[in-house]
CSV table of C-alpha atoms and ligand atoms in Angstrom, one decimal:
chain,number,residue,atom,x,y,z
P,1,UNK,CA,-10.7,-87.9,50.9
P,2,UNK,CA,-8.7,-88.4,47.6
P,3,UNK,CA,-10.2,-88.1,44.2
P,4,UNK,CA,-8.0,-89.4,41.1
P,5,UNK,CA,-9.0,-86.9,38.1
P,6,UNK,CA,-8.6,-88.8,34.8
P,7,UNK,CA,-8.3,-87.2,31.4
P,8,UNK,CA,-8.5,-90.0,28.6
P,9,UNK,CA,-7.4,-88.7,25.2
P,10,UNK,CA,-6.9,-91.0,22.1
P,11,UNK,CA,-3.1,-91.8,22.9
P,12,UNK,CA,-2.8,-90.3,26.2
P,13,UNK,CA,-4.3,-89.8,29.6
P,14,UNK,CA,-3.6,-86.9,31.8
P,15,UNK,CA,-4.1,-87.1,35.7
P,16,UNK,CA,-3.8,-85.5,38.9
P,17,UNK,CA,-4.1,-86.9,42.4
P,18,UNK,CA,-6.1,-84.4,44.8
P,19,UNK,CA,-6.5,-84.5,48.5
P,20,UNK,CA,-10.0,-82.8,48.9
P,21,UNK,CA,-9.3,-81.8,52.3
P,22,UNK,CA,-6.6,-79.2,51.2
P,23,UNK,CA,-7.8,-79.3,47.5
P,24,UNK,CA,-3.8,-79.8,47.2
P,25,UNK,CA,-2.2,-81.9,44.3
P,26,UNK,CA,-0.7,-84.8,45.5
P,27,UNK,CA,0.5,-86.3,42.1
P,28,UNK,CA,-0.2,-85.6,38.9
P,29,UNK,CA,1.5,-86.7,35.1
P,30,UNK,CA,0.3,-87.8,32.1
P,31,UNK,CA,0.9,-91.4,30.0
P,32,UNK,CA,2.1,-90.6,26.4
P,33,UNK,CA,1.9,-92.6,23.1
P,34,UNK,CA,-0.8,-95.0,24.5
P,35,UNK,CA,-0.9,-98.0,21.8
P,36,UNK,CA,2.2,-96.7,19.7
P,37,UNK,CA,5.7,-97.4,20.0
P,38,UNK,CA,7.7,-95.5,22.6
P,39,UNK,CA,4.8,-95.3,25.0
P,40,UNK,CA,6.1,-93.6,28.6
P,41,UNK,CA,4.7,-92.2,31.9
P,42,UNK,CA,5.8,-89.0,33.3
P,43,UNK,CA,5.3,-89.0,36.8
P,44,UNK,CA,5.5,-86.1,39.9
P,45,UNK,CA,4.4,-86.6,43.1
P,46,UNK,CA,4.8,-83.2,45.1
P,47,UNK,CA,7.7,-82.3,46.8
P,48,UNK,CA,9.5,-85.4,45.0
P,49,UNK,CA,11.6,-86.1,42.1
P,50,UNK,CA,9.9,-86.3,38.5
P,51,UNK,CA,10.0,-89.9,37.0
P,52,UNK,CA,9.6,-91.4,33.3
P,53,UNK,CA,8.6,-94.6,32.9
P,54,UNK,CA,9.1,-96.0,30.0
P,55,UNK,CA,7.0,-99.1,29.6
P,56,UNK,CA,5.1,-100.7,26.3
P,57,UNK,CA,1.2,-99.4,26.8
P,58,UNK,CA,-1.0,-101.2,24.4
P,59,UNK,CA,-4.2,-100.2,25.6
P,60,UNK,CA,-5.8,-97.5,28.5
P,61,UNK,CA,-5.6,-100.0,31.1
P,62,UNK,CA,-2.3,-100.5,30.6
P,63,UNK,CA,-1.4,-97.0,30.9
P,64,UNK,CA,-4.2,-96.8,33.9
P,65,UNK,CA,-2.6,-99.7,35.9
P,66,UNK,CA,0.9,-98.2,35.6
P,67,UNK,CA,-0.5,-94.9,36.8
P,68,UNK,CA,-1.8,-96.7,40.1
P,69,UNK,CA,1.3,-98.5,40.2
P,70,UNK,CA,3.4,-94.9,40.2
P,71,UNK,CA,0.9,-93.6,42.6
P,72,UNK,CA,1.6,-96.2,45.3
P,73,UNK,CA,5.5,-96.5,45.0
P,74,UNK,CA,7.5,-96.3,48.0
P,75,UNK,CA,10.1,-93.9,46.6
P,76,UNK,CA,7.6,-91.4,44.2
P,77,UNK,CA,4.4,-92.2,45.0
P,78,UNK,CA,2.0,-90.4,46.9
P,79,UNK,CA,-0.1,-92.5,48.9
P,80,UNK,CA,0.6,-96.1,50.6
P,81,UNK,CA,-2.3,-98.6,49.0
P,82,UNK,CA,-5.0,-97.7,46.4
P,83,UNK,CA,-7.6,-98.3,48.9
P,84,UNK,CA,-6.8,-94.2,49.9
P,85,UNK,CA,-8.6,-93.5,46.2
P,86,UNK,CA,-12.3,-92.3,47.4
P,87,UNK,CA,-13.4,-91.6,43.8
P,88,UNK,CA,-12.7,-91.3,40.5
P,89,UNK,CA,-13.3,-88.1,38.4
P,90,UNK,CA,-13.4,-88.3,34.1
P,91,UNK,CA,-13.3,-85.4,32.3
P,92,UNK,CA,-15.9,-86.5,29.2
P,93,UNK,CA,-15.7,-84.0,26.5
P,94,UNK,CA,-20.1,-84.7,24.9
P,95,UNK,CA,-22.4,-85.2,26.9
P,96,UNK,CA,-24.9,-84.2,24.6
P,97,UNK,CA,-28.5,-83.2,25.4
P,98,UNK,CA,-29.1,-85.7,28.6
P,99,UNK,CA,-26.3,-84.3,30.9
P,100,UNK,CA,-26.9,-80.8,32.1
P,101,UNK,CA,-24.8,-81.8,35.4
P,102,UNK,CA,-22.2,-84.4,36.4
P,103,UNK,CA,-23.0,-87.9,37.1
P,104,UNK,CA,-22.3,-91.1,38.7
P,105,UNK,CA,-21.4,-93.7,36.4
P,106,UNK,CA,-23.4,-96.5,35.4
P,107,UNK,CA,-24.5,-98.6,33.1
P,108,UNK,CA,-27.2,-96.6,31.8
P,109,UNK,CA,-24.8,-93.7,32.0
P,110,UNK,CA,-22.4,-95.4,29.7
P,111,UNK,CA,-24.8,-96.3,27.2
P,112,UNK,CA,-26.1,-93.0,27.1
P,113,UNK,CA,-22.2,-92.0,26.9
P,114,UNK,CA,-22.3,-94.4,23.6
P,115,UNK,CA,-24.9,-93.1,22.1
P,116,UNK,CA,-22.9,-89.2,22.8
P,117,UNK,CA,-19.7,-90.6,20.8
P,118,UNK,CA,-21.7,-89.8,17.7
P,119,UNK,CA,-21.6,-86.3,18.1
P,120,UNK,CA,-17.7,-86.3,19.4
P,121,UNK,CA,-16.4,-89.1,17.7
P,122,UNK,CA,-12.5,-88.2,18.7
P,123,UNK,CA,-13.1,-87.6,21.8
P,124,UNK,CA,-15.9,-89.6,23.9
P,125,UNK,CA,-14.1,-93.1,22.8
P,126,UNK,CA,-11.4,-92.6,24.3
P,127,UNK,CA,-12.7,-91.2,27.5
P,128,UNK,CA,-15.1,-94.3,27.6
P,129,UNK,CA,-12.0,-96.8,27.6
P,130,UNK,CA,-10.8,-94.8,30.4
P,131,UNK,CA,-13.7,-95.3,32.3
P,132,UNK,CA,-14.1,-98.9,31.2
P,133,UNK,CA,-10.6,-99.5,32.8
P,134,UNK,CA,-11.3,-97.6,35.9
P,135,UNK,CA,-14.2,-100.0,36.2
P,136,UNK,CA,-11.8,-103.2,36.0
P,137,UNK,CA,-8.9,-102.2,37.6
P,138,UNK,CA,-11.0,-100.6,40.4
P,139,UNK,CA,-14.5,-102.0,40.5
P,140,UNK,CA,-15.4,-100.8,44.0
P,141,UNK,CA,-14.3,-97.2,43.6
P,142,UNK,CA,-17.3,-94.5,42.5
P,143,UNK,CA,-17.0,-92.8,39.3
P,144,UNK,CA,-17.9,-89.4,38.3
P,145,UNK,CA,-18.3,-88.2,34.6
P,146,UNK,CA,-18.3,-84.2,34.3
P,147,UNK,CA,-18.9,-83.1,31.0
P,148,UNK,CA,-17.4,-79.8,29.0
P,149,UNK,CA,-20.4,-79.8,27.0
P,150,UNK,CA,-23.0,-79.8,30.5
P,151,UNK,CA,-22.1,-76.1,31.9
P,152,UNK,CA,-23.5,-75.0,28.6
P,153,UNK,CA,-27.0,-76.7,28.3
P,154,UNK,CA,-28.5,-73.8,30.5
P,155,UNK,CA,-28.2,-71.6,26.8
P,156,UNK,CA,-31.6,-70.7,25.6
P,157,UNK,CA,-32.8,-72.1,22.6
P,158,UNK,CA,-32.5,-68.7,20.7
P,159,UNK,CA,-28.5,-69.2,21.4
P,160,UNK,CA,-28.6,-72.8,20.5
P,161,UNK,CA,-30.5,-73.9,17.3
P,162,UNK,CA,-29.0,-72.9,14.1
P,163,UNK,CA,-31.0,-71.4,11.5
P,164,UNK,CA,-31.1,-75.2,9.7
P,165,UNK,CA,-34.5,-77.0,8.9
P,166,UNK,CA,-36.0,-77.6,12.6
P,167,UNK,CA,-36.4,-81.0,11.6
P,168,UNK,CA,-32.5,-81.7,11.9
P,169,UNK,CA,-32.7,-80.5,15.2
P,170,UNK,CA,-35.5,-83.3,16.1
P,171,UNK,CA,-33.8,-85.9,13.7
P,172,UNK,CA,-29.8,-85.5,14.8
P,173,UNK,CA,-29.5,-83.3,17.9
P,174,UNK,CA,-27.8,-80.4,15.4
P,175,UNK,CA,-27.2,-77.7,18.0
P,176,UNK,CA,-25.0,-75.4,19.5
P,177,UNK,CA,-23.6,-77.9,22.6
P,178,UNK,CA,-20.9,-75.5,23.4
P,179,UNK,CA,-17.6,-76.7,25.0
P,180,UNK,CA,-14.6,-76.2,28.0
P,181,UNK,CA,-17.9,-75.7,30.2
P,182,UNK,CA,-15.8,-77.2,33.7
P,183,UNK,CA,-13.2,-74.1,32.4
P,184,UNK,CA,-15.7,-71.7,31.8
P,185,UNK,CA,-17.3,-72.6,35.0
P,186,UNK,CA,-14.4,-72.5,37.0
P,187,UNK,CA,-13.1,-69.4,36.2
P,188,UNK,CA,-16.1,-67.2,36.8
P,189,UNK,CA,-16.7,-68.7,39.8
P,190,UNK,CA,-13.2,-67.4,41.2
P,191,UNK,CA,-13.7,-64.1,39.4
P,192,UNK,CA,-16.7,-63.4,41.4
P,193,UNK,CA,-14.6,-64.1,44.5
P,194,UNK,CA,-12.0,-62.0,43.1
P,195,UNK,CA,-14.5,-59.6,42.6
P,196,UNK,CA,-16.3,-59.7,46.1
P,197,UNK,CA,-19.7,-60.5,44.5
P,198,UNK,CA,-22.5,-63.2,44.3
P,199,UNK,CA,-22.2,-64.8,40.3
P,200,UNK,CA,-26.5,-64.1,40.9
P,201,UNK,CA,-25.2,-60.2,40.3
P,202,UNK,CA,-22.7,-60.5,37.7
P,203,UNK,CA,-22.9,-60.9,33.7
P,204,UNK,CA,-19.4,-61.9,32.4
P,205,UNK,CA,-17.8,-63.1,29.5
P,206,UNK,CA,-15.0,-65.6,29.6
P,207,UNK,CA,-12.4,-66.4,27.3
P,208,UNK,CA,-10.7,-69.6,27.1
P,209,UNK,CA,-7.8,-69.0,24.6
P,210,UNK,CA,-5.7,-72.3,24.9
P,211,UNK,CA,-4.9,-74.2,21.9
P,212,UNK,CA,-8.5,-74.7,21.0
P,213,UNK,CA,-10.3,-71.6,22.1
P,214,UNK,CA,-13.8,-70.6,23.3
P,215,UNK,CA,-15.6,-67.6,24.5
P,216,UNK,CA,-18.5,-67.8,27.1
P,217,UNK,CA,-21.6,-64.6,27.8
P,218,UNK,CA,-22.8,-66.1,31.4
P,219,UNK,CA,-25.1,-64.4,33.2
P,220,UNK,CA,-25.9,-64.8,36.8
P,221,UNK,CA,-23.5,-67.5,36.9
P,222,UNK,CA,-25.3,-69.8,34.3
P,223,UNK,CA,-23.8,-70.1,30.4
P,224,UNK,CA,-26.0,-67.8,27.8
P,225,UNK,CA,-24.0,-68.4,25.0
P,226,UNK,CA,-21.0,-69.8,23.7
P,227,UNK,CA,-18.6,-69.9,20.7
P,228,UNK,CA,-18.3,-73.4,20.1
P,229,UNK,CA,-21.2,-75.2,18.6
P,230,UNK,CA,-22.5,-78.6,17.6
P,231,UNK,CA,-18.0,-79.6,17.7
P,232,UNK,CA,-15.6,-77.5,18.7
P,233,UNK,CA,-14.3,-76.0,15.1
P,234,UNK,CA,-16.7,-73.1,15.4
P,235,UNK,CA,-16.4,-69.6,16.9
P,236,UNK,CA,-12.9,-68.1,17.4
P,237,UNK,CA,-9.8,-68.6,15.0
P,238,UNK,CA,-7.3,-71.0,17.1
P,239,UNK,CA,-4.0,-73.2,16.8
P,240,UNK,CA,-5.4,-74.7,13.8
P,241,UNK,CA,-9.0,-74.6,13.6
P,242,UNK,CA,-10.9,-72.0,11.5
P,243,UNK,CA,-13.4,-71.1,13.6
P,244,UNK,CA,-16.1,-69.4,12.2
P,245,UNK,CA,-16.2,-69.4,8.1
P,246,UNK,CA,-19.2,-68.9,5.7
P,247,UNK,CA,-20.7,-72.2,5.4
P,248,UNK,CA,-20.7,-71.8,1.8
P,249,UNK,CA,-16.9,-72.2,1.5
P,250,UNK,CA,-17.4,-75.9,2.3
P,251,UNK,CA,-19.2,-77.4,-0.5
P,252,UNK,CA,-17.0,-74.8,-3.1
P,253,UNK,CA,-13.9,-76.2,-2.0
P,254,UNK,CA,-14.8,-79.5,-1.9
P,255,UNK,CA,-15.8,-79.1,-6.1
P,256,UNK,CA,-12.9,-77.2,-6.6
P,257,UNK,CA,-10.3,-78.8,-5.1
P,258,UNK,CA,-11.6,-81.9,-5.2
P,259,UNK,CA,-11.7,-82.4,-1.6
P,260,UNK,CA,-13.6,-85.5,0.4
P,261,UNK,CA,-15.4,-84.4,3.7
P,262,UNK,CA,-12.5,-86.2,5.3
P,263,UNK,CA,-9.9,-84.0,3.3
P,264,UNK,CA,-11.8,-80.6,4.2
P,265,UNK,CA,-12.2,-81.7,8.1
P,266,UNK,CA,-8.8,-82.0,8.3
P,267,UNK,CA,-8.3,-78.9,6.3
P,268,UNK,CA,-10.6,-77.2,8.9
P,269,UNK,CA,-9.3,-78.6,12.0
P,270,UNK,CA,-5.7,-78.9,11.4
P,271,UNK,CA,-4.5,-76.9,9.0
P,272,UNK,CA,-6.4,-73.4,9.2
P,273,UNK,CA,-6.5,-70.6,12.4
P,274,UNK,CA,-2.9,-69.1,13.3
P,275,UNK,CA,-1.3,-71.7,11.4
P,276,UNK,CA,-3.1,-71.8,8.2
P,277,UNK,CA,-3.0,-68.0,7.6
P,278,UNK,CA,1.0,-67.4,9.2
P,279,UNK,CA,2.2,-70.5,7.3
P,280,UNK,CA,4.7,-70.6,10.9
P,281,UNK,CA,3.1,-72.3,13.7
P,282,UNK,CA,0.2,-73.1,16.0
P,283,UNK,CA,1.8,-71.5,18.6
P,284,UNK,CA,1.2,-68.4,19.5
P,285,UNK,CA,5.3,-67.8,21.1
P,286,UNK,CA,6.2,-69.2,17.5
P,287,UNK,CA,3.8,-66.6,15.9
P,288,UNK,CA,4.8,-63.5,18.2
P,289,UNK,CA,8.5,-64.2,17.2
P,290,UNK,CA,7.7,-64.4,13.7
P,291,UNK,CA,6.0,-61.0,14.0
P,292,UNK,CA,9.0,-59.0,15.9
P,293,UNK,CA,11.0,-59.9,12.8
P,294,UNK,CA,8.4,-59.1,10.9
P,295,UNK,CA,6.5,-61.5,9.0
P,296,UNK,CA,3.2,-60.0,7.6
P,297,UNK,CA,1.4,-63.2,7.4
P,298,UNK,CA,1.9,-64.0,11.1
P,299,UNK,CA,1.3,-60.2,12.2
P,300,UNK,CA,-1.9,-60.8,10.0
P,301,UNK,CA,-2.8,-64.2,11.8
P,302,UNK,CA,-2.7,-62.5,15.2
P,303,UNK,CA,-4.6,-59.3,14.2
P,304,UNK,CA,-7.1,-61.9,12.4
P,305,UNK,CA,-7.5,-63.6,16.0
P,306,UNK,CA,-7.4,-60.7,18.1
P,307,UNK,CA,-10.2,-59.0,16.2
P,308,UNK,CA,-12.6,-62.2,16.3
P,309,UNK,CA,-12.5,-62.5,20.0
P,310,UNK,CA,-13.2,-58.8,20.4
P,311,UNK,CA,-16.5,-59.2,18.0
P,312,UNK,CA,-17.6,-61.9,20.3
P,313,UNK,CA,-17.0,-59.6,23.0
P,314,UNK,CA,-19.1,-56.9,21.6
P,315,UNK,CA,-21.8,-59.8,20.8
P,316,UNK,CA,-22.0,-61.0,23.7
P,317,UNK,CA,-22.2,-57.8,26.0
P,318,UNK,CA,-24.9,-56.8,23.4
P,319,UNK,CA,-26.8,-59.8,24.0
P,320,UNK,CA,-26.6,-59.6,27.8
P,321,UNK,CA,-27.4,-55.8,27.6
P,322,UNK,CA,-24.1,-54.8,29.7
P,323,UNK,CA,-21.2,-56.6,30.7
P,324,UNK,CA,-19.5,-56.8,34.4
P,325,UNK,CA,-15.9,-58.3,33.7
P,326,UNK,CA,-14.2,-60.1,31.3
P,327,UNK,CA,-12.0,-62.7,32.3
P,328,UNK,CA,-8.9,-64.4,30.2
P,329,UNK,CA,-7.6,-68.4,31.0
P,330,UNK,CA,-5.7,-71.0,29.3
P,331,UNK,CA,-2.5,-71.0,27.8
P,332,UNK,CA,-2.6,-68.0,25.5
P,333,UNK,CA,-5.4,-66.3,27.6
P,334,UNK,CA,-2.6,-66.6,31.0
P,335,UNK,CA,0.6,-65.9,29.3
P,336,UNK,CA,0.3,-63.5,26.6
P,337,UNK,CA,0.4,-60.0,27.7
P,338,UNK,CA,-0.2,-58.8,23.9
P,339,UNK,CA,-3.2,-60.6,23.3
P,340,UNK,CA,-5.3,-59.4,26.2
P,341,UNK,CA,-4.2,-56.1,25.7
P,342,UNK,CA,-4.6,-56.3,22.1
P,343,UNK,CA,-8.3,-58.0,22.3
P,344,UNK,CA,-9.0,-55.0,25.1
P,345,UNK,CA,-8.1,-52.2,23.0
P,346,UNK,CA,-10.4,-49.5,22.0
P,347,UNK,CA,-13.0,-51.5,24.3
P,348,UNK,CA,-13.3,-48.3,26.6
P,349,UNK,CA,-17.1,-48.2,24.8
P,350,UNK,CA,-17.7,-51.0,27.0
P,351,UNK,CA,-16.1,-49.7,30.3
P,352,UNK,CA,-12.7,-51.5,29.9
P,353,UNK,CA,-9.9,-49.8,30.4
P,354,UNK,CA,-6.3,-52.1,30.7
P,355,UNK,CA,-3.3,-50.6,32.7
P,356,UNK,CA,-0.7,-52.0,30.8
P,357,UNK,CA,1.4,-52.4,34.5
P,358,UNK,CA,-0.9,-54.4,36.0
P,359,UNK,CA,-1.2,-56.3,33.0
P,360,UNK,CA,2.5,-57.6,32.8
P,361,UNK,CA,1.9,-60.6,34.5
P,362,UNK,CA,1.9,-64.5,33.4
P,363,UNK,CA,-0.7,-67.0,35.0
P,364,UNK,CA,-1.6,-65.6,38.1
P,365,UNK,CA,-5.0,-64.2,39.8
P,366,UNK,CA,-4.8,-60.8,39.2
P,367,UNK,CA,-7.6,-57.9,37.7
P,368,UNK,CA,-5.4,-56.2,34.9
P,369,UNK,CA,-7.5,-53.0,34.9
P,370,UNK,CA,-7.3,-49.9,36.3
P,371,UNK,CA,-9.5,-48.7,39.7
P,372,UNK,CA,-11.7,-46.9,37.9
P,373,UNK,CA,-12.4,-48.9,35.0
P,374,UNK,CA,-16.3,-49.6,35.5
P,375,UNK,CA,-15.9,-53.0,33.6
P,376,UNK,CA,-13.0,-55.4,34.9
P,377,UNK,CA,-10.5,-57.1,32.9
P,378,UNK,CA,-9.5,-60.8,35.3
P,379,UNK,CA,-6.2,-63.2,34.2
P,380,UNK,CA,-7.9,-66.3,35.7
P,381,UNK,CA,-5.6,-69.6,35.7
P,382,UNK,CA,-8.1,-72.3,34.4
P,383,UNK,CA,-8.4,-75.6,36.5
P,384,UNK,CA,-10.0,-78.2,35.2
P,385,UNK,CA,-8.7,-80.7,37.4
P,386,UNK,CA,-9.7,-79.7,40.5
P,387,UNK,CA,-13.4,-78.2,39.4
P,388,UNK,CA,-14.0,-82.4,38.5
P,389,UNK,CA,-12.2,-83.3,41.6
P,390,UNK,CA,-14.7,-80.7,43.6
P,391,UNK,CA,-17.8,-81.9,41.7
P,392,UNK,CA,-16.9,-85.8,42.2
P,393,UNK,CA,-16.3,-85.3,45.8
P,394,UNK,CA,-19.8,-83.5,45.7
P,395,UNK,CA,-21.3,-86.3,44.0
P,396,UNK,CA,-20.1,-89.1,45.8
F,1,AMP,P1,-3.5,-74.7,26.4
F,1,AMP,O1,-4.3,-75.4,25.3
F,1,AMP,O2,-4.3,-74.0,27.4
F,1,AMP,O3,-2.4,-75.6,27.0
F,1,AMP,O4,-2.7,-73.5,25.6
F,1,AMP,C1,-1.6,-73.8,24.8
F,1,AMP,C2,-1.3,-72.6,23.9
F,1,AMP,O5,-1.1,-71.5,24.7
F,1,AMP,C3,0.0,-72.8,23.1
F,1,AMP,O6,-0.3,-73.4,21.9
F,1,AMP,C4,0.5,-71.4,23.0
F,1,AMP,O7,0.0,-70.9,21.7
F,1,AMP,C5,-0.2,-70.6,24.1
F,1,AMP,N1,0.9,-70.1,25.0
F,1,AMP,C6,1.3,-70.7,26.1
F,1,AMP,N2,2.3,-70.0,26.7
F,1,AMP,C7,2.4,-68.8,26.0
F,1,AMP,C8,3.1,-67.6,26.1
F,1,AMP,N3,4.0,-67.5,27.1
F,1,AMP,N4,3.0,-66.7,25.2
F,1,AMP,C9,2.1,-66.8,24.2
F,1,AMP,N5,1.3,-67.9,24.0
F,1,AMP,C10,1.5,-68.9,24.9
């Protein structure tokens, strides 16, 4: 059985072919500037030669059909008719209150989906043309939506409803949702393996520290709480996102500076975290350069994001009443040796003690603690693709 895992963005769809069987990636890629000039595939089918295609893409089903045209080539494709495509897996970033679990798509689903692109109005769009085009390019082929936001609705309402009027809650679903759940998921599910244990007997707290960031307290395998809220801006500082800030700081900027809601949520989402206080980058190898010839400002923006991650941490081993393992993923989370080291110092309180040997290492599957720490520090590569791929084939 192969399952085609789609990721629609705005201008660009990521995907990956996967043979279930073997759970091995047969092809994957990702089309680029869909509807803007310029627009290309960049295509790799294992164990052959990386292609570009540069071809105009006007719409997703453009970019979709060129995909399935990529994947069936005789010289780099990866399979010999699109008949061999048992299933199709979207990643769909809200799935608000109704989706506590992945689904098959229908009609009803893709309403429901609408009525979701409300509360992720970036996002859900464009993975709704995806699955449009899916349907019309491949009408017979079952479709699976799995949801970032769905891993999350197991929180209690103590950890989701803001202190707001109740009445909001009731009138516009305003509520923590929480997101990177398939992430989240996935990566505690392999650190319990790691670990030798049942998820049933563990209370972790994962870290996804990519370009957006989230932390997650989950507790016999099901999400307590989580640093992202009603959208992704809150919680941890990231790229270019603020993260937490005191809600007050909204409406005083806005009538000092003059600012429109659209001005301060771009101000918010695109010009704050790492970037906003260093004035260098969004990304973190930028910022870590900056600081060994020492710029204060971008030494500032890492001690700024080290020490939020650490609170949550703190919060959220309070809030389970003891904590099992903590476990890093995504970009920054996988590659930088400094930040888990920095987030895990003066953490021995909790149990977690870092031996900086162990913890040399870049995006593999290792624990990064010592033997006898009692609490376990786990570098976890996130996979996304395949935990949609495992939970459409399980669907279908
Ligand atoms: P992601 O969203 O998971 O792809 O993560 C992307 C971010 O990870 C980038 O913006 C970088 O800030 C960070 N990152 C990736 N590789 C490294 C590295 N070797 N050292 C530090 N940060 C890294």
């Amino acid at each position: 059985m192969k399952v085609l895992v789609l990721n629609c963005g705005s201008s660009s769809l990521k995907y990956q072919l996967i043979n279930m069987e073997t759970e091995a990636v047969l092809a994957k890629g990702v089309a680029e500037r869909i509807g803007i000039a310029g627009s290309f595939v960049k295509h790799e089918a294992t164990g052959k030669e990386k292609v570009i295609i540069d071809e105009a893409m006007d719409n997703h089903k453009a970019a979709i059909k060129i995909v399935l045209d990529c994947l069936v080539n005789k010289v780099h494709g990866a399979i010999s008719s699109m008949d061999e495509i048992s299933a199709v897996g979207h990643r769909v970033v809200h799935g608000g209150e109704k989706f506590a679990e992945s689904v098959i798509i229908n009609d009803e689903v893709k309403a429901t989906l609408e009525e979701c692109s409300e509360l992720a109005p970036l996002h859900n769009p464009p993975n709704l043309m995806g699955i449009n085009a899916c349907e019309e390019i491949l009408p017979n082929v079952p479709m699976v939506g799995v949801f970032d936001t769905a891993f999350h609705q197991t929180m209690p309402k103590s950890s989701f409803l803001y202190a707001l009027p109740y009445e909001l809650y009731e009138k516009y679903k305003i509520r923590r949702y929480g997101f990177h759940g398939t992430s989240h998921k996935y990566v505690a599910m392999r650190a319990a393996d790691m670990l030798g244990k049942s998820l049933e007997d563990l209370k972790l707290i994962t870290c996804h520290l990519g370009n957006g960031a989230s932390i997650a307290a989950i507790n016999k395998g099901k999400s307590v709480d989580t640093s992202m809220g009603f959208t992704p801006l809150e919680g941890l500082a990231m790229g270019t996102r603020c993260g937490d800030i005191d809600p007050a700081i909204t409406t005083y900027l806005m009538e000092k500076e003059n600012l429109t809601s659209g001005d301060l949520n771009n101000l918010m989402n695109k010009k704050s975290g790492v970037l906003g206080i260093s004035g260098v980058s969004s990304d973190f190898r930028d910022i870590e350069a900056a600081v060994s010839e020492g710029n204060e400002r971008a030494n500032m923006a890492l001690e700024v994001y080290y020490k939020r991650v650490k609170k949550y941490i703190g919060a959220y081993a309070a809030e389970m009443g003891g904590l099992d393992a903590v476990i890093f993923t995504a970009g920054l989370g996988e590659n930088s040796v400094e930040t888990r080291q920095a987030v895990c110092e003066g953490l021995e309180f909790l149990g977690i003690k870092i031996d900086s040997d162990k913890n040399n290492v870049r995006g593999k599957e290792t624990i990064v603690t010592t033997d006898d720490s009692t609490t376990k520090v786990l570098l976890v590569p996130t996979n996304e693709e395949l935990m949609i791929a495992r939970e459409t084939k399980a669907l279908i």
